[in-house]
CSV table of C-alpha atoms in Angstrom, one decimal:
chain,number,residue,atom,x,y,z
A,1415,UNK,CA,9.6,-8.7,23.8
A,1416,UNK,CA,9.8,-7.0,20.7
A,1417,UNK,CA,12.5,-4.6,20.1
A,1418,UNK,CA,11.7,-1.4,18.5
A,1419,UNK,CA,13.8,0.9,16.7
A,1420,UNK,CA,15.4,3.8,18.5
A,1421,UNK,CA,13.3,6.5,17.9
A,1422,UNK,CA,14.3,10.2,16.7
A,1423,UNK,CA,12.0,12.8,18.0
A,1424,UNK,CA,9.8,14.3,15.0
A,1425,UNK,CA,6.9,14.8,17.0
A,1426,UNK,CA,6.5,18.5,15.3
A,1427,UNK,CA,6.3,16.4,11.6
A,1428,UNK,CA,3.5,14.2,12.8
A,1429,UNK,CA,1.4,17.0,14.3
A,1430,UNK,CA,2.0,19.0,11.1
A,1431,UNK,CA,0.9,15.7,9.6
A,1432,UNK,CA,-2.0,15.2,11.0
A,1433,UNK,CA,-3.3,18.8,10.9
A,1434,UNK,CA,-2.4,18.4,7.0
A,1435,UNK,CA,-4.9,15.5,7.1
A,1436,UNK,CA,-7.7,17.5,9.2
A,1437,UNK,CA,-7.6,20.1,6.6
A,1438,UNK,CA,-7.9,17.8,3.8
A,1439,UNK,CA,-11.2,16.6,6.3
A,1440,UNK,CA,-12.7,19.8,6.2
A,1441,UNK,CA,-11.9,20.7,2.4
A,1442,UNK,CA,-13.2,16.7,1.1
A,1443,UNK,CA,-16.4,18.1,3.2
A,1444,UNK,CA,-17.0,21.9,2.0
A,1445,UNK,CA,-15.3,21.9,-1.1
A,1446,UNK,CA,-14.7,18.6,-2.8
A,1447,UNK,CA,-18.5,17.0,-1.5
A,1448,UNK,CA,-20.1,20.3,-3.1
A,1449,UNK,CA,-18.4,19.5,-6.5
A,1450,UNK,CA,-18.8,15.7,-6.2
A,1451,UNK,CA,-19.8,12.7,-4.7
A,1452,UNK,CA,-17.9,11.7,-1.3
A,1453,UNK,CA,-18.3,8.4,-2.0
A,1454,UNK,CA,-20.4,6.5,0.2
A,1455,UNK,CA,-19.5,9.4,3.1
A,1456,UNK,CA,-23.4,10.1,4.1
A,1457,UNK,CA,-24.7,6.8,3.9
A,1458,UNK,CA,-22.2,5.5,6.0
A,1459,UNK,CA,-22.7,8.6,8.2
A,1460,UNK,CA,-26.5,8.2,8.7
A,1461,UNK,CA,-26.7,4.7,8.7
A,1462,UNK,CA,-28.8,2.6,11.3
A,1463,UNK,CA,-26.7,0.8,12.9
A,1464,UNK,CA,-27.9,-2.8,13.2
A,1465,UNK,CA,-26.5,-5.4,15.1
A,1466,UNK,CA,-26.1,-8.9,13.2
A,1467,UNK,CA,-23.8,-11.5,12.9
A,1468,UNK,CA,-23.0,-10.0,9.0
A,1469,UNK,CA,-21.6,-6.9,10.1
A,1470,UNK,CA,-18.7,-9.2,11.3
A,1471,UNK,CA,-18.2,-10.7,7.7
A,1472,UNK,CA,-19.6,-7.8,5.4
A,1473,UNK,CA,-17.3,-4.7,4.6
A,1474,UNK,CA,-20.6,-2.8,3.6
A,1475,UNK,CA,-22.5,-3.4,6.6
A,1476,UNK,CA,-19.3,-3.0,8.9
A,1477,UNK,CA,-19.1,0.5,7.7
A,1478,UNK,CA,-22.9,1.1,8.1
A,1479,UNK,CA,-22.6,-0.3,12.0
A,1480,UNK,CA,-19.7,1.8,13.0
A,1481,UNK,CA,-20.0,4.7,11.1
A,1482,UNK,CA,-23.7,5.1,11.6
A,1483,UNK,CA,-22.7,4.4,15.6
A,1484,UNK,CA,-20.0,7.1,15.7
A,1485,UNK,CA,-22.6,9.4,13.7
A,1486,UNK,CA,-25.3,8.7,16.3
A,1487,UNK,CA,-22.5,9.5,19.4
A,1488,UNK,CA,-21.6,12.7,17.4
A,1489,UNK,CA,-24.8,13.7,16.4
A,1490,UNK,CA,-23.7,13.4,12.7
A,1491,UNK,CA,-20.5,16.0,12.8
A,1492,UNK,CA,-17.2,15.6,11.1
A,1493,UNK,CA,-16.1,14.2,15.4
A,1494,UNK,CA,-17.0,10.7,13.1
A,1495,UNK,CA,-14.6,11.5,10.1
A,1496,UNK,CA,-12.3,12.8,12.6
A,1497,UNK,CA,-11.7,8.9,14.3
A,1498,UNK,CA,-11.5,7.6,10.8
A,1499,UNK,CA,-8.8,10.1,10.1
A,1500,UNK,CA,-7.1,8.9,13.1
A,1501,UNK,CA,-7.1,5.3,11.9
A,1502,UNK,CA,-5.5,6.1,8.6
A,1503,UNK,CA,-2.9,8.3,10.5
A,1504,UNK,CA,-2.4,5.3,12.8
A,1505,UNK,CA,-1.9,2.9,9.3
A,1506,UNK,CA,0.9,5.7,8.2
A,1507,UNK,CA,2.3,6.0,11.4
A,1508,UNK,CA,3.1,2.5,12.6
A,1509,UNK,CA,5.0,1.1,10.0
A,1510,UNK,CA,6.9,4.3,9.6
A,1511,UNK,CA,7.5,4.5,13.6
A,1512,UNK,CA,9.4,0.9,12.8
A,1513,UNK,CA,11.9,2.6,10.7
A,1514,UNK,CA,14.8,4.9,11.5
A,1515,UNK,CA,14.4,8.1,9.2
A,1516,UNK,CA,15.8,11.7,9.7
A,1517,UNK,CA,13.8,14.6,9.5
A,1518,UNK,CA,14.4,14.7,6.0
A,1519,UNK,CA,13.8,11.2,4.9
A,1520,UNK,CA,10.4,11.6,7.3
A,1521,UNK,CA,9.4,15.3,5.5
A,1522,UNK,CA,9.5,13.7,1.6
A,1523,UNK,CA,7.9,10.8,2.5
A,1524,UNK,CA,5.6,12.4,4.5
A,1525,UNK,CA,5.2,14.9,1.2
A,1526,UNK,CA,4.5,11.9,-1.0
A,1527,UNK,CA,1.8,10.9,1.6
A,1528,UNK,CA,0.1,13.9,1.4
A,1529,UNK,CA,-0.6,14.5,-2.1
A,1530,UNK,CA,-4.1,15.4,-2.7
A,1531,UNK,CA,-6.4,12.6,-3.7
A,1532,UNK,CA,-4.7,10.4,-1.5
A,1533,UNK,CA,-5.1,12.8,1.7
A,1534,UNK,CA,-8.8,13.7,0.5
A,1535,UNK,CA,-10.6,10.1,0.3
A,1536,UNK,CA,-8.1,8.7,3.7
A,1537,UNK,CA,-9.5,11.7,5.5
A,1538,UNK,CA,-13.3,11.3,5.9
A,1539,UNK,CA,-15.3,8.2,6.6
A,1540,UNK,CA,-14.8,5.5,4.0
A,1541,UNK,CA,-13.2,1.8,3.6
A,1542,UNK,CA,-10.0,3.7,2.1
A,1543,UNK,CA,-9.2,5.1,5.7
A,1544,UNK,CA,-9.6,1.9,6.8
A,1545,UNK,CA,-8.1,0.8,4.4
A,1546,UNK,CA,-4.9,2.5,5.0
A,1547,UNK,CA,-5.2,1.3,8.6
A,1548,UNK,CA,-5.5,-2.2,8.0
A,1549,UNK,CA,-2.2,-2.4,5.2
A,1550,UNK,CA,-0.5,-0.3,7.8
A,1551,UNK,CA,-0.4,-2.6,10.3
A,1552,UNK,CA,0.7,-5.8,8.0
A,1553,UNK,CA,3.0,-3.4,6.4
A,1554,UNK,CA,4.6,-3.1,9.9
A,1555,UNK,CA,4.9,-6.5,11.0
A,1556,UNK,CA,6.8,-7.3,7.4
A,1557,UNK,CA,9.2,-4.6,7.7
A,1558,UNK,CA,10.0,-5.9,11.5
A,1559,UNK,CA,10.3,-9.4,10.1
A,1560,UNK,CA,12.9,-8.0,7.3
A,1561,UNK,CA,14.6,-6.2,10.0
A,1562,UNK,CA,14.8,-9.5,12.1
A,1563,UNK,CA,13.2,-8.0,14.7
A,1564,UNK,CA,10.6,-11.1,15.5
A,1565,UNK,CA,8.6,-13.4,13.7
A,1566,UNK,CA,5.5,-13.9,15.8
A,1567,UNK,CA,2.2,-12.0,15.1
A,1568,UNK,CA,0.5,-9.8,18.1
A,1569,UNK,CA,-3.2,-8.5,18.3
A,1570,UNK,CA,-2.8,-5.7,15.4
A,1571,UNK,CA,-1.5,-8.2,13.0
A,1572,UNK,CA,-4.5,-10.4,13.7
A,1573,UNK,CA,-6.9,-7.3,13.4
A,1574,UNK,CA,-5.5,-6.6,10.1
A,1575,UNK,CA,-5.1,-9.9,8.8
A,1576,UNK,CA,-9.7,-10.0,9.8
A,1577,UNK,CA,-9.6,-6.4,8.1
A,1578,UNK,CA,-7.9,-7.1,5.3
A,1579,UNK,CA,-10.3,-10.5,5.0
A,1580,UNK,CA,-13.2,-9.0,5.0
A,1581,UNK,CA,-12.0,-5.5,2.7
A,1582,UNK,CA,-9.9,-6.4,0.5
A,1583,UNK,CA,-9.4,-10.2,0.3
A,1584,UNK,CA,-7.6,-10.2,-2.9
A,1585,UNK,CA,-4.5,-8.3,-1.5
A,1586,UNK,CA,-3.5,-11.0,0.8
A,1587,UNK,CA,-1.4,-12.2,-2.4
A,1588,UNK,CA,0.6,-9.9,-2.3
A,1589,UNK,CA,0.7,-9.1,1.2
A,1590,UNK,CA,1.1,-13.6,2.0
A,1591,UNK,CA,4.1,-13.3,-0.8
A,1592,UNK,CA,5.8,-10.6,0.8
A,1593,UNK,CA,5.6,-12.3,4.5
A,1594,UNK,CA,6.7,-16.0,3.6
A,1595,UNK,CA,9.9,-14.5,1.7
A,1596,UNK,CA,10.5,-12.5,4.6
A,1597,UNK,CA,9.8,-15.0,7.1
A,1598,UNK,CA,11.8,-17.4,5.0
A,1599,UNK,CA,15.3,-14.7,5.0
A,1600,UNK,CA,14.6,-14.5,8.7
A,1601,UNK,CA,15.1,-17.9,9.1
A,1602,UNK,CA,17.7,-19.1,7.3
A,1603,UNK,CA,19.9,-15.5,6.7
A,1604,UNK,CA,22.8,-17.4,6.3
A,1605,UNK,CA,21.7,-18.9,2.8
A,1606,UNK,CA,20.5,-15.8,0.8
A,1607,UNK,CA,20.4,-17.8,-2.1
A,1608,UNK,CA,17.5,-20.0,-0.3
A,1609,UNK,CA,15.1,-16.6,-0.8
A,1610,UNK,CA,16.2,-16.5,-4.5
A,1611,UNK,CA,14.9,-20.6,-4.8
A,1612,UNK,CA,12.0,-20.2,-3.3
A,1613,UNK,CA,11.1,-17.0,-5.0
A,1614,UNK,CA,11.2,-18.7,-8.3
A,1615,UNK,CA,9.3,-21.9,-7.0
A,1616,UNK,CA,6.6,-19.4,-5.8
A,1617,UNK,CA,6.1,-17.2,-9.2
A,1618,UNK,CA,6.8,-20.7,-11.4
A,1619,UNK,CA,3.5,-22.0,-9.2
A,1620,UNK,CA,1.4,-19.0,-9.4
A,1621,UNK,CA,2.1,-18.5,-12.9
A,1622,UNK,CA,0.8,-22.3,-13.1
A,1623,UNK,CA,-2.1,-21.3,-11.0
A,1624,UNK,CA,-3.2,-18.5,-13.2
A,1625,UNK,CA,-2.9,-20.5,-16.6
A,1626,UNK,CA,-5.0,-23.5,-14.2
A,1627,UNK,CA,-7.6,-21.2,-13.6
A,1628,UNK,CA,-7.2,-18.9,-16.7
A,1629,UNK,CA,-10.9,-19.6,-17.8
A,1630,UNK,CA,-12.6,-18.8,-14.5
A,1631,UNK,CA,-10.0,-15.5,-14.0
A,1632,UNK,CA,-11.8,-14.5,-17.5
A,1633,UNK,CA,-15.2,-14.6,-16.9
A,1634,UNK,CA,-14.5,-12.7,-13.7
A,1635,UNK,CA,-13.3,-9.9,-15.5
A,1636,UNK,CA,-15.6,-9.9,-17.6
A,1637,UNK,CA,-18.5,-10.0,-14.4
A,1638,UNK,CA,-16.9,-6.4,-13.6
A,1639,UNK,CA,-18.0,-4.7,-16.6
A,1640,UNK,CA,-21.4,-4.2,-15.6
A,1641,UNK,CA,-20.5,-2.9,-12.1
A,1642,UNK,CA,-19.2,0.7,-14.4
A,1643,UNK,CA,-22.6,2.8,-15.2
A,1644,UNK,CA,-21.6,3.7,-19.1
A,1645,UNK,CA,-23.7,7.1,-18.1
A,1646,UNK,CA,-21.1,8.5,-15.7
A,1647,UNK,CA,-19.3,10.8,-17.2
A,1648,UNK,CA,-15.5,9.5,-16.8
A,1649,UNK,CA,-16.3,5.7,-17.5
A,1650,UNK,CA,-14.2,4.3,-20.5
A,1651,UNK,CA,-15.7,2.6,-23.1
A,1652,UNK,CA,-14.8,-1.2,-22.8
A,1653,UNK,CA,-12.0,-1.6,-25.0
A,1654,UNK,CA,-9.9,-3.8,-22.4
A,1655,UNK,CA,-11.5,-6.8,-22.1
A,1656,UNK,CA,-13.5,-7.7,-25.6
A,1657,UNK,CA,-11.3,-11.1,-26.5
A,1658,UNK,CA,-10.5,-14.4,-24.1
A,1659,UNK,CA,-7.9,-13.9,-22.0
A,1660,UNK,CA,-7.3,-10.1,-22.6
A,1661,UNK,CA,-7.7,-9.9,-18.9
A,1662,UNK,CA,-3.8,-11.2,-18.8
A,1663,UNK,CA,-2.6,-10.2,-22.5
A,1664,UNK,CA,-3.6,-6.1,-21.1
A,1665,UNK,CA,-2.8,-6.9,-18.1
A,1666,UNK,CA,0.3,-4.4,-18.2
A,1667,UNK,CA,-1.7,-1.2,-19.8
A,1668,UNK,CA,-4.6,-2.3,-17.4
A,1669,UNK,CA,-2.1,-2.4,-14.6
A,1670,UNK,CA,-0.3,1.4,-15.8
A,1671,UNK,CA,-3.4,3.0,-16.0
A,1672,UNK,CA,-5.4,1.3,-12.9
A,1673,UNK,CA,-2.5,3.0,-11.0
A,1674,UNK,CA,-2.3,6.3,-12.8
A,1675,UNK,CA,-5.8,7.0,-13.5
A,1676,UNK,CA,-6.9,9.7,-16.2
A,1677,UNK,CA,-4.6,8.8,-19.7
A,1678,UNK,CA,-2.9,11.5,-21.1
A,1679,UNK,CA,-5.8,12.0,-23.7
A,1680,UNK,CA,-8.4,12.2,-21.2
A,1681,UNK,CA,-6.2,15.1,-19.0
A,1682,UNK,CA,-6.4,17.4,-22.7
A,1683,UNK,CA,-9.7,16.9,-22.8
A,1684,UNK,CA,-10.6,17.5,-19.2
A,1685,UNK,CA,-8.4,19.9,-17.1
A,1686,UNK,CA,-9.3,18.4,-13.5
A,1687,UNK,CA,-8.0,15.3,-14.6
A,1688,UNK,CA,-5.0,16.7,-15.8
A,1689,UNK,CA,-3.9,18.3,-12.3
A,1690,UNK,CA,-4.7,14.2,-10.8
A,1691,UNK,CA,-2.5,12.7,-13.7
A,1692,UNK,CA,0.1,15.2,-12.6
A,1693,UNK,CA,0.0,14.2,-9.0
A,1694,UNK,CA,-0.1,10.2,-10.3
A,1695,UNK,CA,3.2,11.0,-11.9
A,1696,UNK,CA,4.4,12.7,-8.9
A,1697,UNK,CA,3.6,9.2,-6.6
A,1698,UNK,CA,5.0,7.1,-9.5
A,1699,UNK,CA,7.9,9.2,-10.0
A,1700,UNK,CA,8.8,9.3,-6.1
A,1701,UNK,CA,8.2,5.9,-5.8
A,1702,UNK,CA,10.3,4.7,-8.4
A,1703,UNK,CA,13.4,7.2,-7.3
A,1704,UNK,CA,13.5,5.5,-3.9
A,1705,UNK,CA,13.1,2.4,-5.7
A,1706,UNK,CA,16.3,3.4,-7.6
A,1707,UNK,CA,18.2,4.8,-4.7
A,1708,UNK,CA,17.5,1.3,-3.4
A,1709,UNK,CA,18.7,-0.8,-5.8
A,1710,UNK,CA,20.8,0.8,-8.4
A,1711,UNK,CA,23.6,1.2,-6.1
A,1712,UNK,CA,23.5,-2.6,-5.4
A,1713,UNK,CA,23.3,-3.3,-9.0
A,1714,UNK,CA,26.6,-1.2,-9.9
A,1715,UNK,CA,28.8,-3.3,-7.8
A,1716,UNK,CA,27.2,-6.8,-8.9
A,1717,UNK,CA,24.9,-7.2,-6.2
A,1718,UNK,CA,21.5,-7.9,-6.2
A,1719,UNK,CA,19.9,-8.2,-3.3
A,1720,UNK,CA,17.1,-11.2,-3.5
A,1721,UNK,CA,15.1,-9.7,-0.5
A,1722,UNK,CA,14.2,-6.4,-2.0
A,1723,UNK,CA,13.9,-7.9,-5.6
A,1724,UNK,CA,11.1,-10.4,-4.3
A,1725,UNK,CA,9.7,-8.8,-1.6
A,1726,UNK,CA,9.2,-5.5,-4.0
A,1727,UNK,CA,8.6,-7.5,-7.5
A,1728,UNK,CA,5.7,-9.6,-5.8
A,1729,UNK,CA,3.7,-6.9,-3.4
A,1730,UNK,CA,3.9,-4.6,-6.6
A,1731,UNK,CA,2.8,-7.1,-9.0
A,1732,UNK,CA,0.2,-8.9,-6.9
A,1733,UNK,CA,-1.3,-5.9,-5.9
A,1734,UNK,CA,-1.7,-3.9,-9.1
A,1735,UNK,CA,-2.4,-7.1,-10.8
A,1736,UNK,CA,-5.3,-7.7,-8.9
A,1737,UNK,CA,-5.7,-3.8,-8.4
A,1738,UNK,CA,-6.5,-3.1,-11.8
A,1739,UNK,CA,-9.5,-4.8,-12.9
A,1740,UNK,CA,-11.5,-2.4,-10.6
A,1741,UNK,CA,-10.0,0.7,-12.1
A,1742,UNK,CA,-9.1,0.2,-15.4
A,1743,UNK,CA,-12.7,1.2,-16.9
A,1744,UNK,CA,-12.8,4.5,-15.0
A,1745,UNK,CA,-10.1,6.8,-13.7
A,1746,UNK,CA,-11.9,8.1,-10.6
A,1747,UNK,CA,-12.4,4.4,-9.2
A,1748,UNK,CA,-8.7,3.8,-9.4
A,1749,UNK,CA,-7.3,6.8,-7.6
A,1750,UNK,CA,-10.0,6.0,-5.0
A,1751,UNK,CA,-8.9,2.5,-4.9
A,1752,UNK,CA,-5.5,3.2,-5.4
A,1753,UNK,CA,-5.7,5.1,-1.9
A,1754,UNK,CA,-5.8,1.6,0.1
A,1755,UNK,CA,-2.3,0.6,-0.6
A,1756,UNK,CA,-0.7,3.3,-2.4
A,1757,UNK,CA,1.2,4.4,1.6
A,1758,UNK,CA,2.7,0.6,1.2
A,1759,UNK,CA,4.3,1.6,-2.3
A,1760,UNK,CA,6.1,4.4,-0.4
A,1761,UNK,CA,6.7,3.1,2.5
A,1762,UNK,CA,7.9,-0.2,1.6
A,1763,UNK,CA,10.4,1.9,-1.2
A,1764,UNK,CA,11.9,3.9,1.5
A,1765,UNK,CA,12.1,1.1,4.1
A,1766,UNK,CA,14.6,-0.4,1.7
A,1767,UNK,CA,16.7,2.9,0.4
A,1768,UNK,CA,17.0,3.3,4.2
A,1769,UNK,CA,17.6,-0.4,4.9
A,1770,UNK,CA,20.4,-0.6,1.7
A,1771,UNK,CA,22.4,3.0,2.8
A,1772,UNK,CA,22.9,2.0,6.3
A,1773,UNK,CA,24.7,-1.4,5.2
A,1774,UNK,CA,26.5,0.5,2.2
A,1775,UNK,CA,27.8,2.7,5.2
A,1776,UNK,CA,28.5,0.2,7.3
A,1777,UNK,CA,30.2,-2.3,5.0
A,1778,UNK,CA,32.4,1.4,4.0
A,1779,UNK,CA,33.7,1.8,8.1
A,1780,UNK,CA,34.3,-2.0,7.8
A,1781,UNK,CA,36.6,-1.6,5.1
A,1782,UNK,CA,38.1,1.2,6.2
A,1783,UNK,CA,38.6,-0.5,9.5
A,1784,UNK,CA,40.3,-3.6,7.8
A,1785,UNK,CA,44.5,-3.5,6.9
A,1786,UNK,CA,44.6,-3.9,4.0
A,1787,UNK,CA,46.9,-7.0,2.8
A,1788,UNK,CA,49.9,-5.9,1.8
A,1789,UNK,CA,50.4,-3.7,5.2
A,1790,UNK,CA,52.1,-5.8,7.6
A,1791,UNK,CA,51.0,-4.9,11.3
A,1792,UNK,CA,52.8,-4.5,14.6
């Protein structure tokens, strides 16, 4: 049986959470749809749904069946964005529920969940709440395995490891790199330096496996262009990838701005994306201080510790790396985009500022507790 973390009882947090998210419903629907396009919202909505064997395989078509089913069951009302709300929620929730925050650790990162375009696009019917729901659940099972909780998979990690297939297949990267080095700690904690090893045998054989397949990794970036109409009105210009291989030599401004969105150029020139390169910074800049908070204190008394430094160097990396190519032309697509994984960013940050202060405080009582030396005892 798995044991769970003892739970505090912020009940009043989550249902303040949740109602945050149901407003966001109802202004993405009345305000935000009348300004803009909802993504693929109505299609999904009003869809037939057919059965066939590719609605199993497809993301497209998996949307269509079950969003055009829940629209048929509630006669097309915002009941249907309402259960995809829910599983988002559920994606925040869970891996949260496996750590053991105070109110106050729960409110900010509750807060950085709840910024604006992130709560808009996770709070009506769209891949990004499912999205949410689907990293959520892997994001759990890792931060159990760090914990040395278990090791084994149960039915949600094999329903997100099928959603995550069939949505967003290039994230297992990052997601497979965080698992192995965690399972790999769990299983042999009494030789840390075993993570370190096989953290640079891993990134000294995908960095081989990128310059292996460097040529075909090209012309796929390359493929992308086209899918960016040069008619909407806050497409780039293609500047990023004009010469072989600039999909790794930019990979690093690609990456920066695939996160952040608008540039600071395009916020001068158009207000609205000013106020969502704000709240960018806001994300970046909260996820980077609990990033801090985790390490720094670590790194001022000579110790690194491997599991954080791979665990967070390869999700991070993997996932913008592979992130950016589908936002780096236009800075609508990657806050939308951005919306699938940006709760593991957080998340996974706080899991280890929490994780690193409870052994700080510990390893401080131990000391305390010790005689020192030099004092003789009865």
């Amino acid at each position: 049986m798995v044991k769970t973390p003892r739970k505090r009882d912020h009940s009043h947090i989550w249902m303040l959470f949740y109602l945050s998210k149901v407003f966001y419903m109802v202004f993405a629907v009345y305000v935000y749809g009348s300004l803009t396009s909802l993504g693929d919202r109505d299609r999904y909505l009003h869809a037939s749904p057919t059965v066939s064997p590719w609605v199993l395989f497809d993301s497209t078509r998996f949307m269509e069946f079950w969003g055009g089913l829940l629209g048929m069951v509630t006669r097309e009302t915002m009941l249907t964005d309402v259960a995809f709300l829910s599983l988002a929620f559920y994606g925040i929730y869970y891996p949260l529920s496996r750590i053991e925050l105070t109110q106050k650790q729960l409110v900010f990162v509750l807060l950085l969940l709840s910024l604006p375009s992130f709560s808009v696009w996770t709070s009506v019917i769209g891949k990004e709440a499912v999205g949410v729901f689907f990293m959520g659940l892997l994001l759990g099972y890792i931060i159990d395995v760090v914990d040395g909780r278990r090791w084994f998979v149960n039915l949600k990690e094999v329903v997100g490891v099928y959603l995550l297939i069939i949505f967003k297949p290039h994230y297992a990267i990052g997601i497979a790199h965080a698992a192995l080095l965690a399972l790999l700690r769990l299983k042999f904690r009494r030789w840390p330096g075993l993570v370190l090893t096989f953290f640079v045998l891993v990134m000294g054989l995908d960095i081989g496996l990128l310059y292996f397949f460097r040529g075909t990794i090209d012309e796929l970036s390359l493929e992308i262009v086209p899918h960016f109409s040069p008619d909407s009105a806050s497409t780039r210009p293609n500047t990023i990838w004009v010469n072989q291989y600039d999909v790794f030599y930019n990979a690093p401004y690609g990456m920066m701005i695939g996160f952040m969105g608008p540039t600071i150029v395009e916020s001068l020139a158009k207000p609205l994306q000013g106020l969502v390169l704000l709240e960018s910074l806001v994300a970046a800049m909260g996820i980077l201080v609990l990033a801090a908070a985790a390490i720094l204190p670590r790194l001022l008394v000579g110790r690194l510790n491997v599991l954080f430094f791979s665990v967070f160097l390869s999700l991070f990396f993997w996932v913008l790396f592979v992130h950016y190519p589908f936002g780096a032309l236009n800075p609508g697509s990657a806050i939308r985009y951005r919306s699938n994984f940006y709760h593991v960013f957080v998340i996974i940050s706080m899991f280890f500022w929490v994780k690193f202060h409870a052994q700080q405080r510990l390893e401080r009582e131990l000391r305390f507790l010790t005689p020192s030396p030099n004092v003789k005892s009865d």
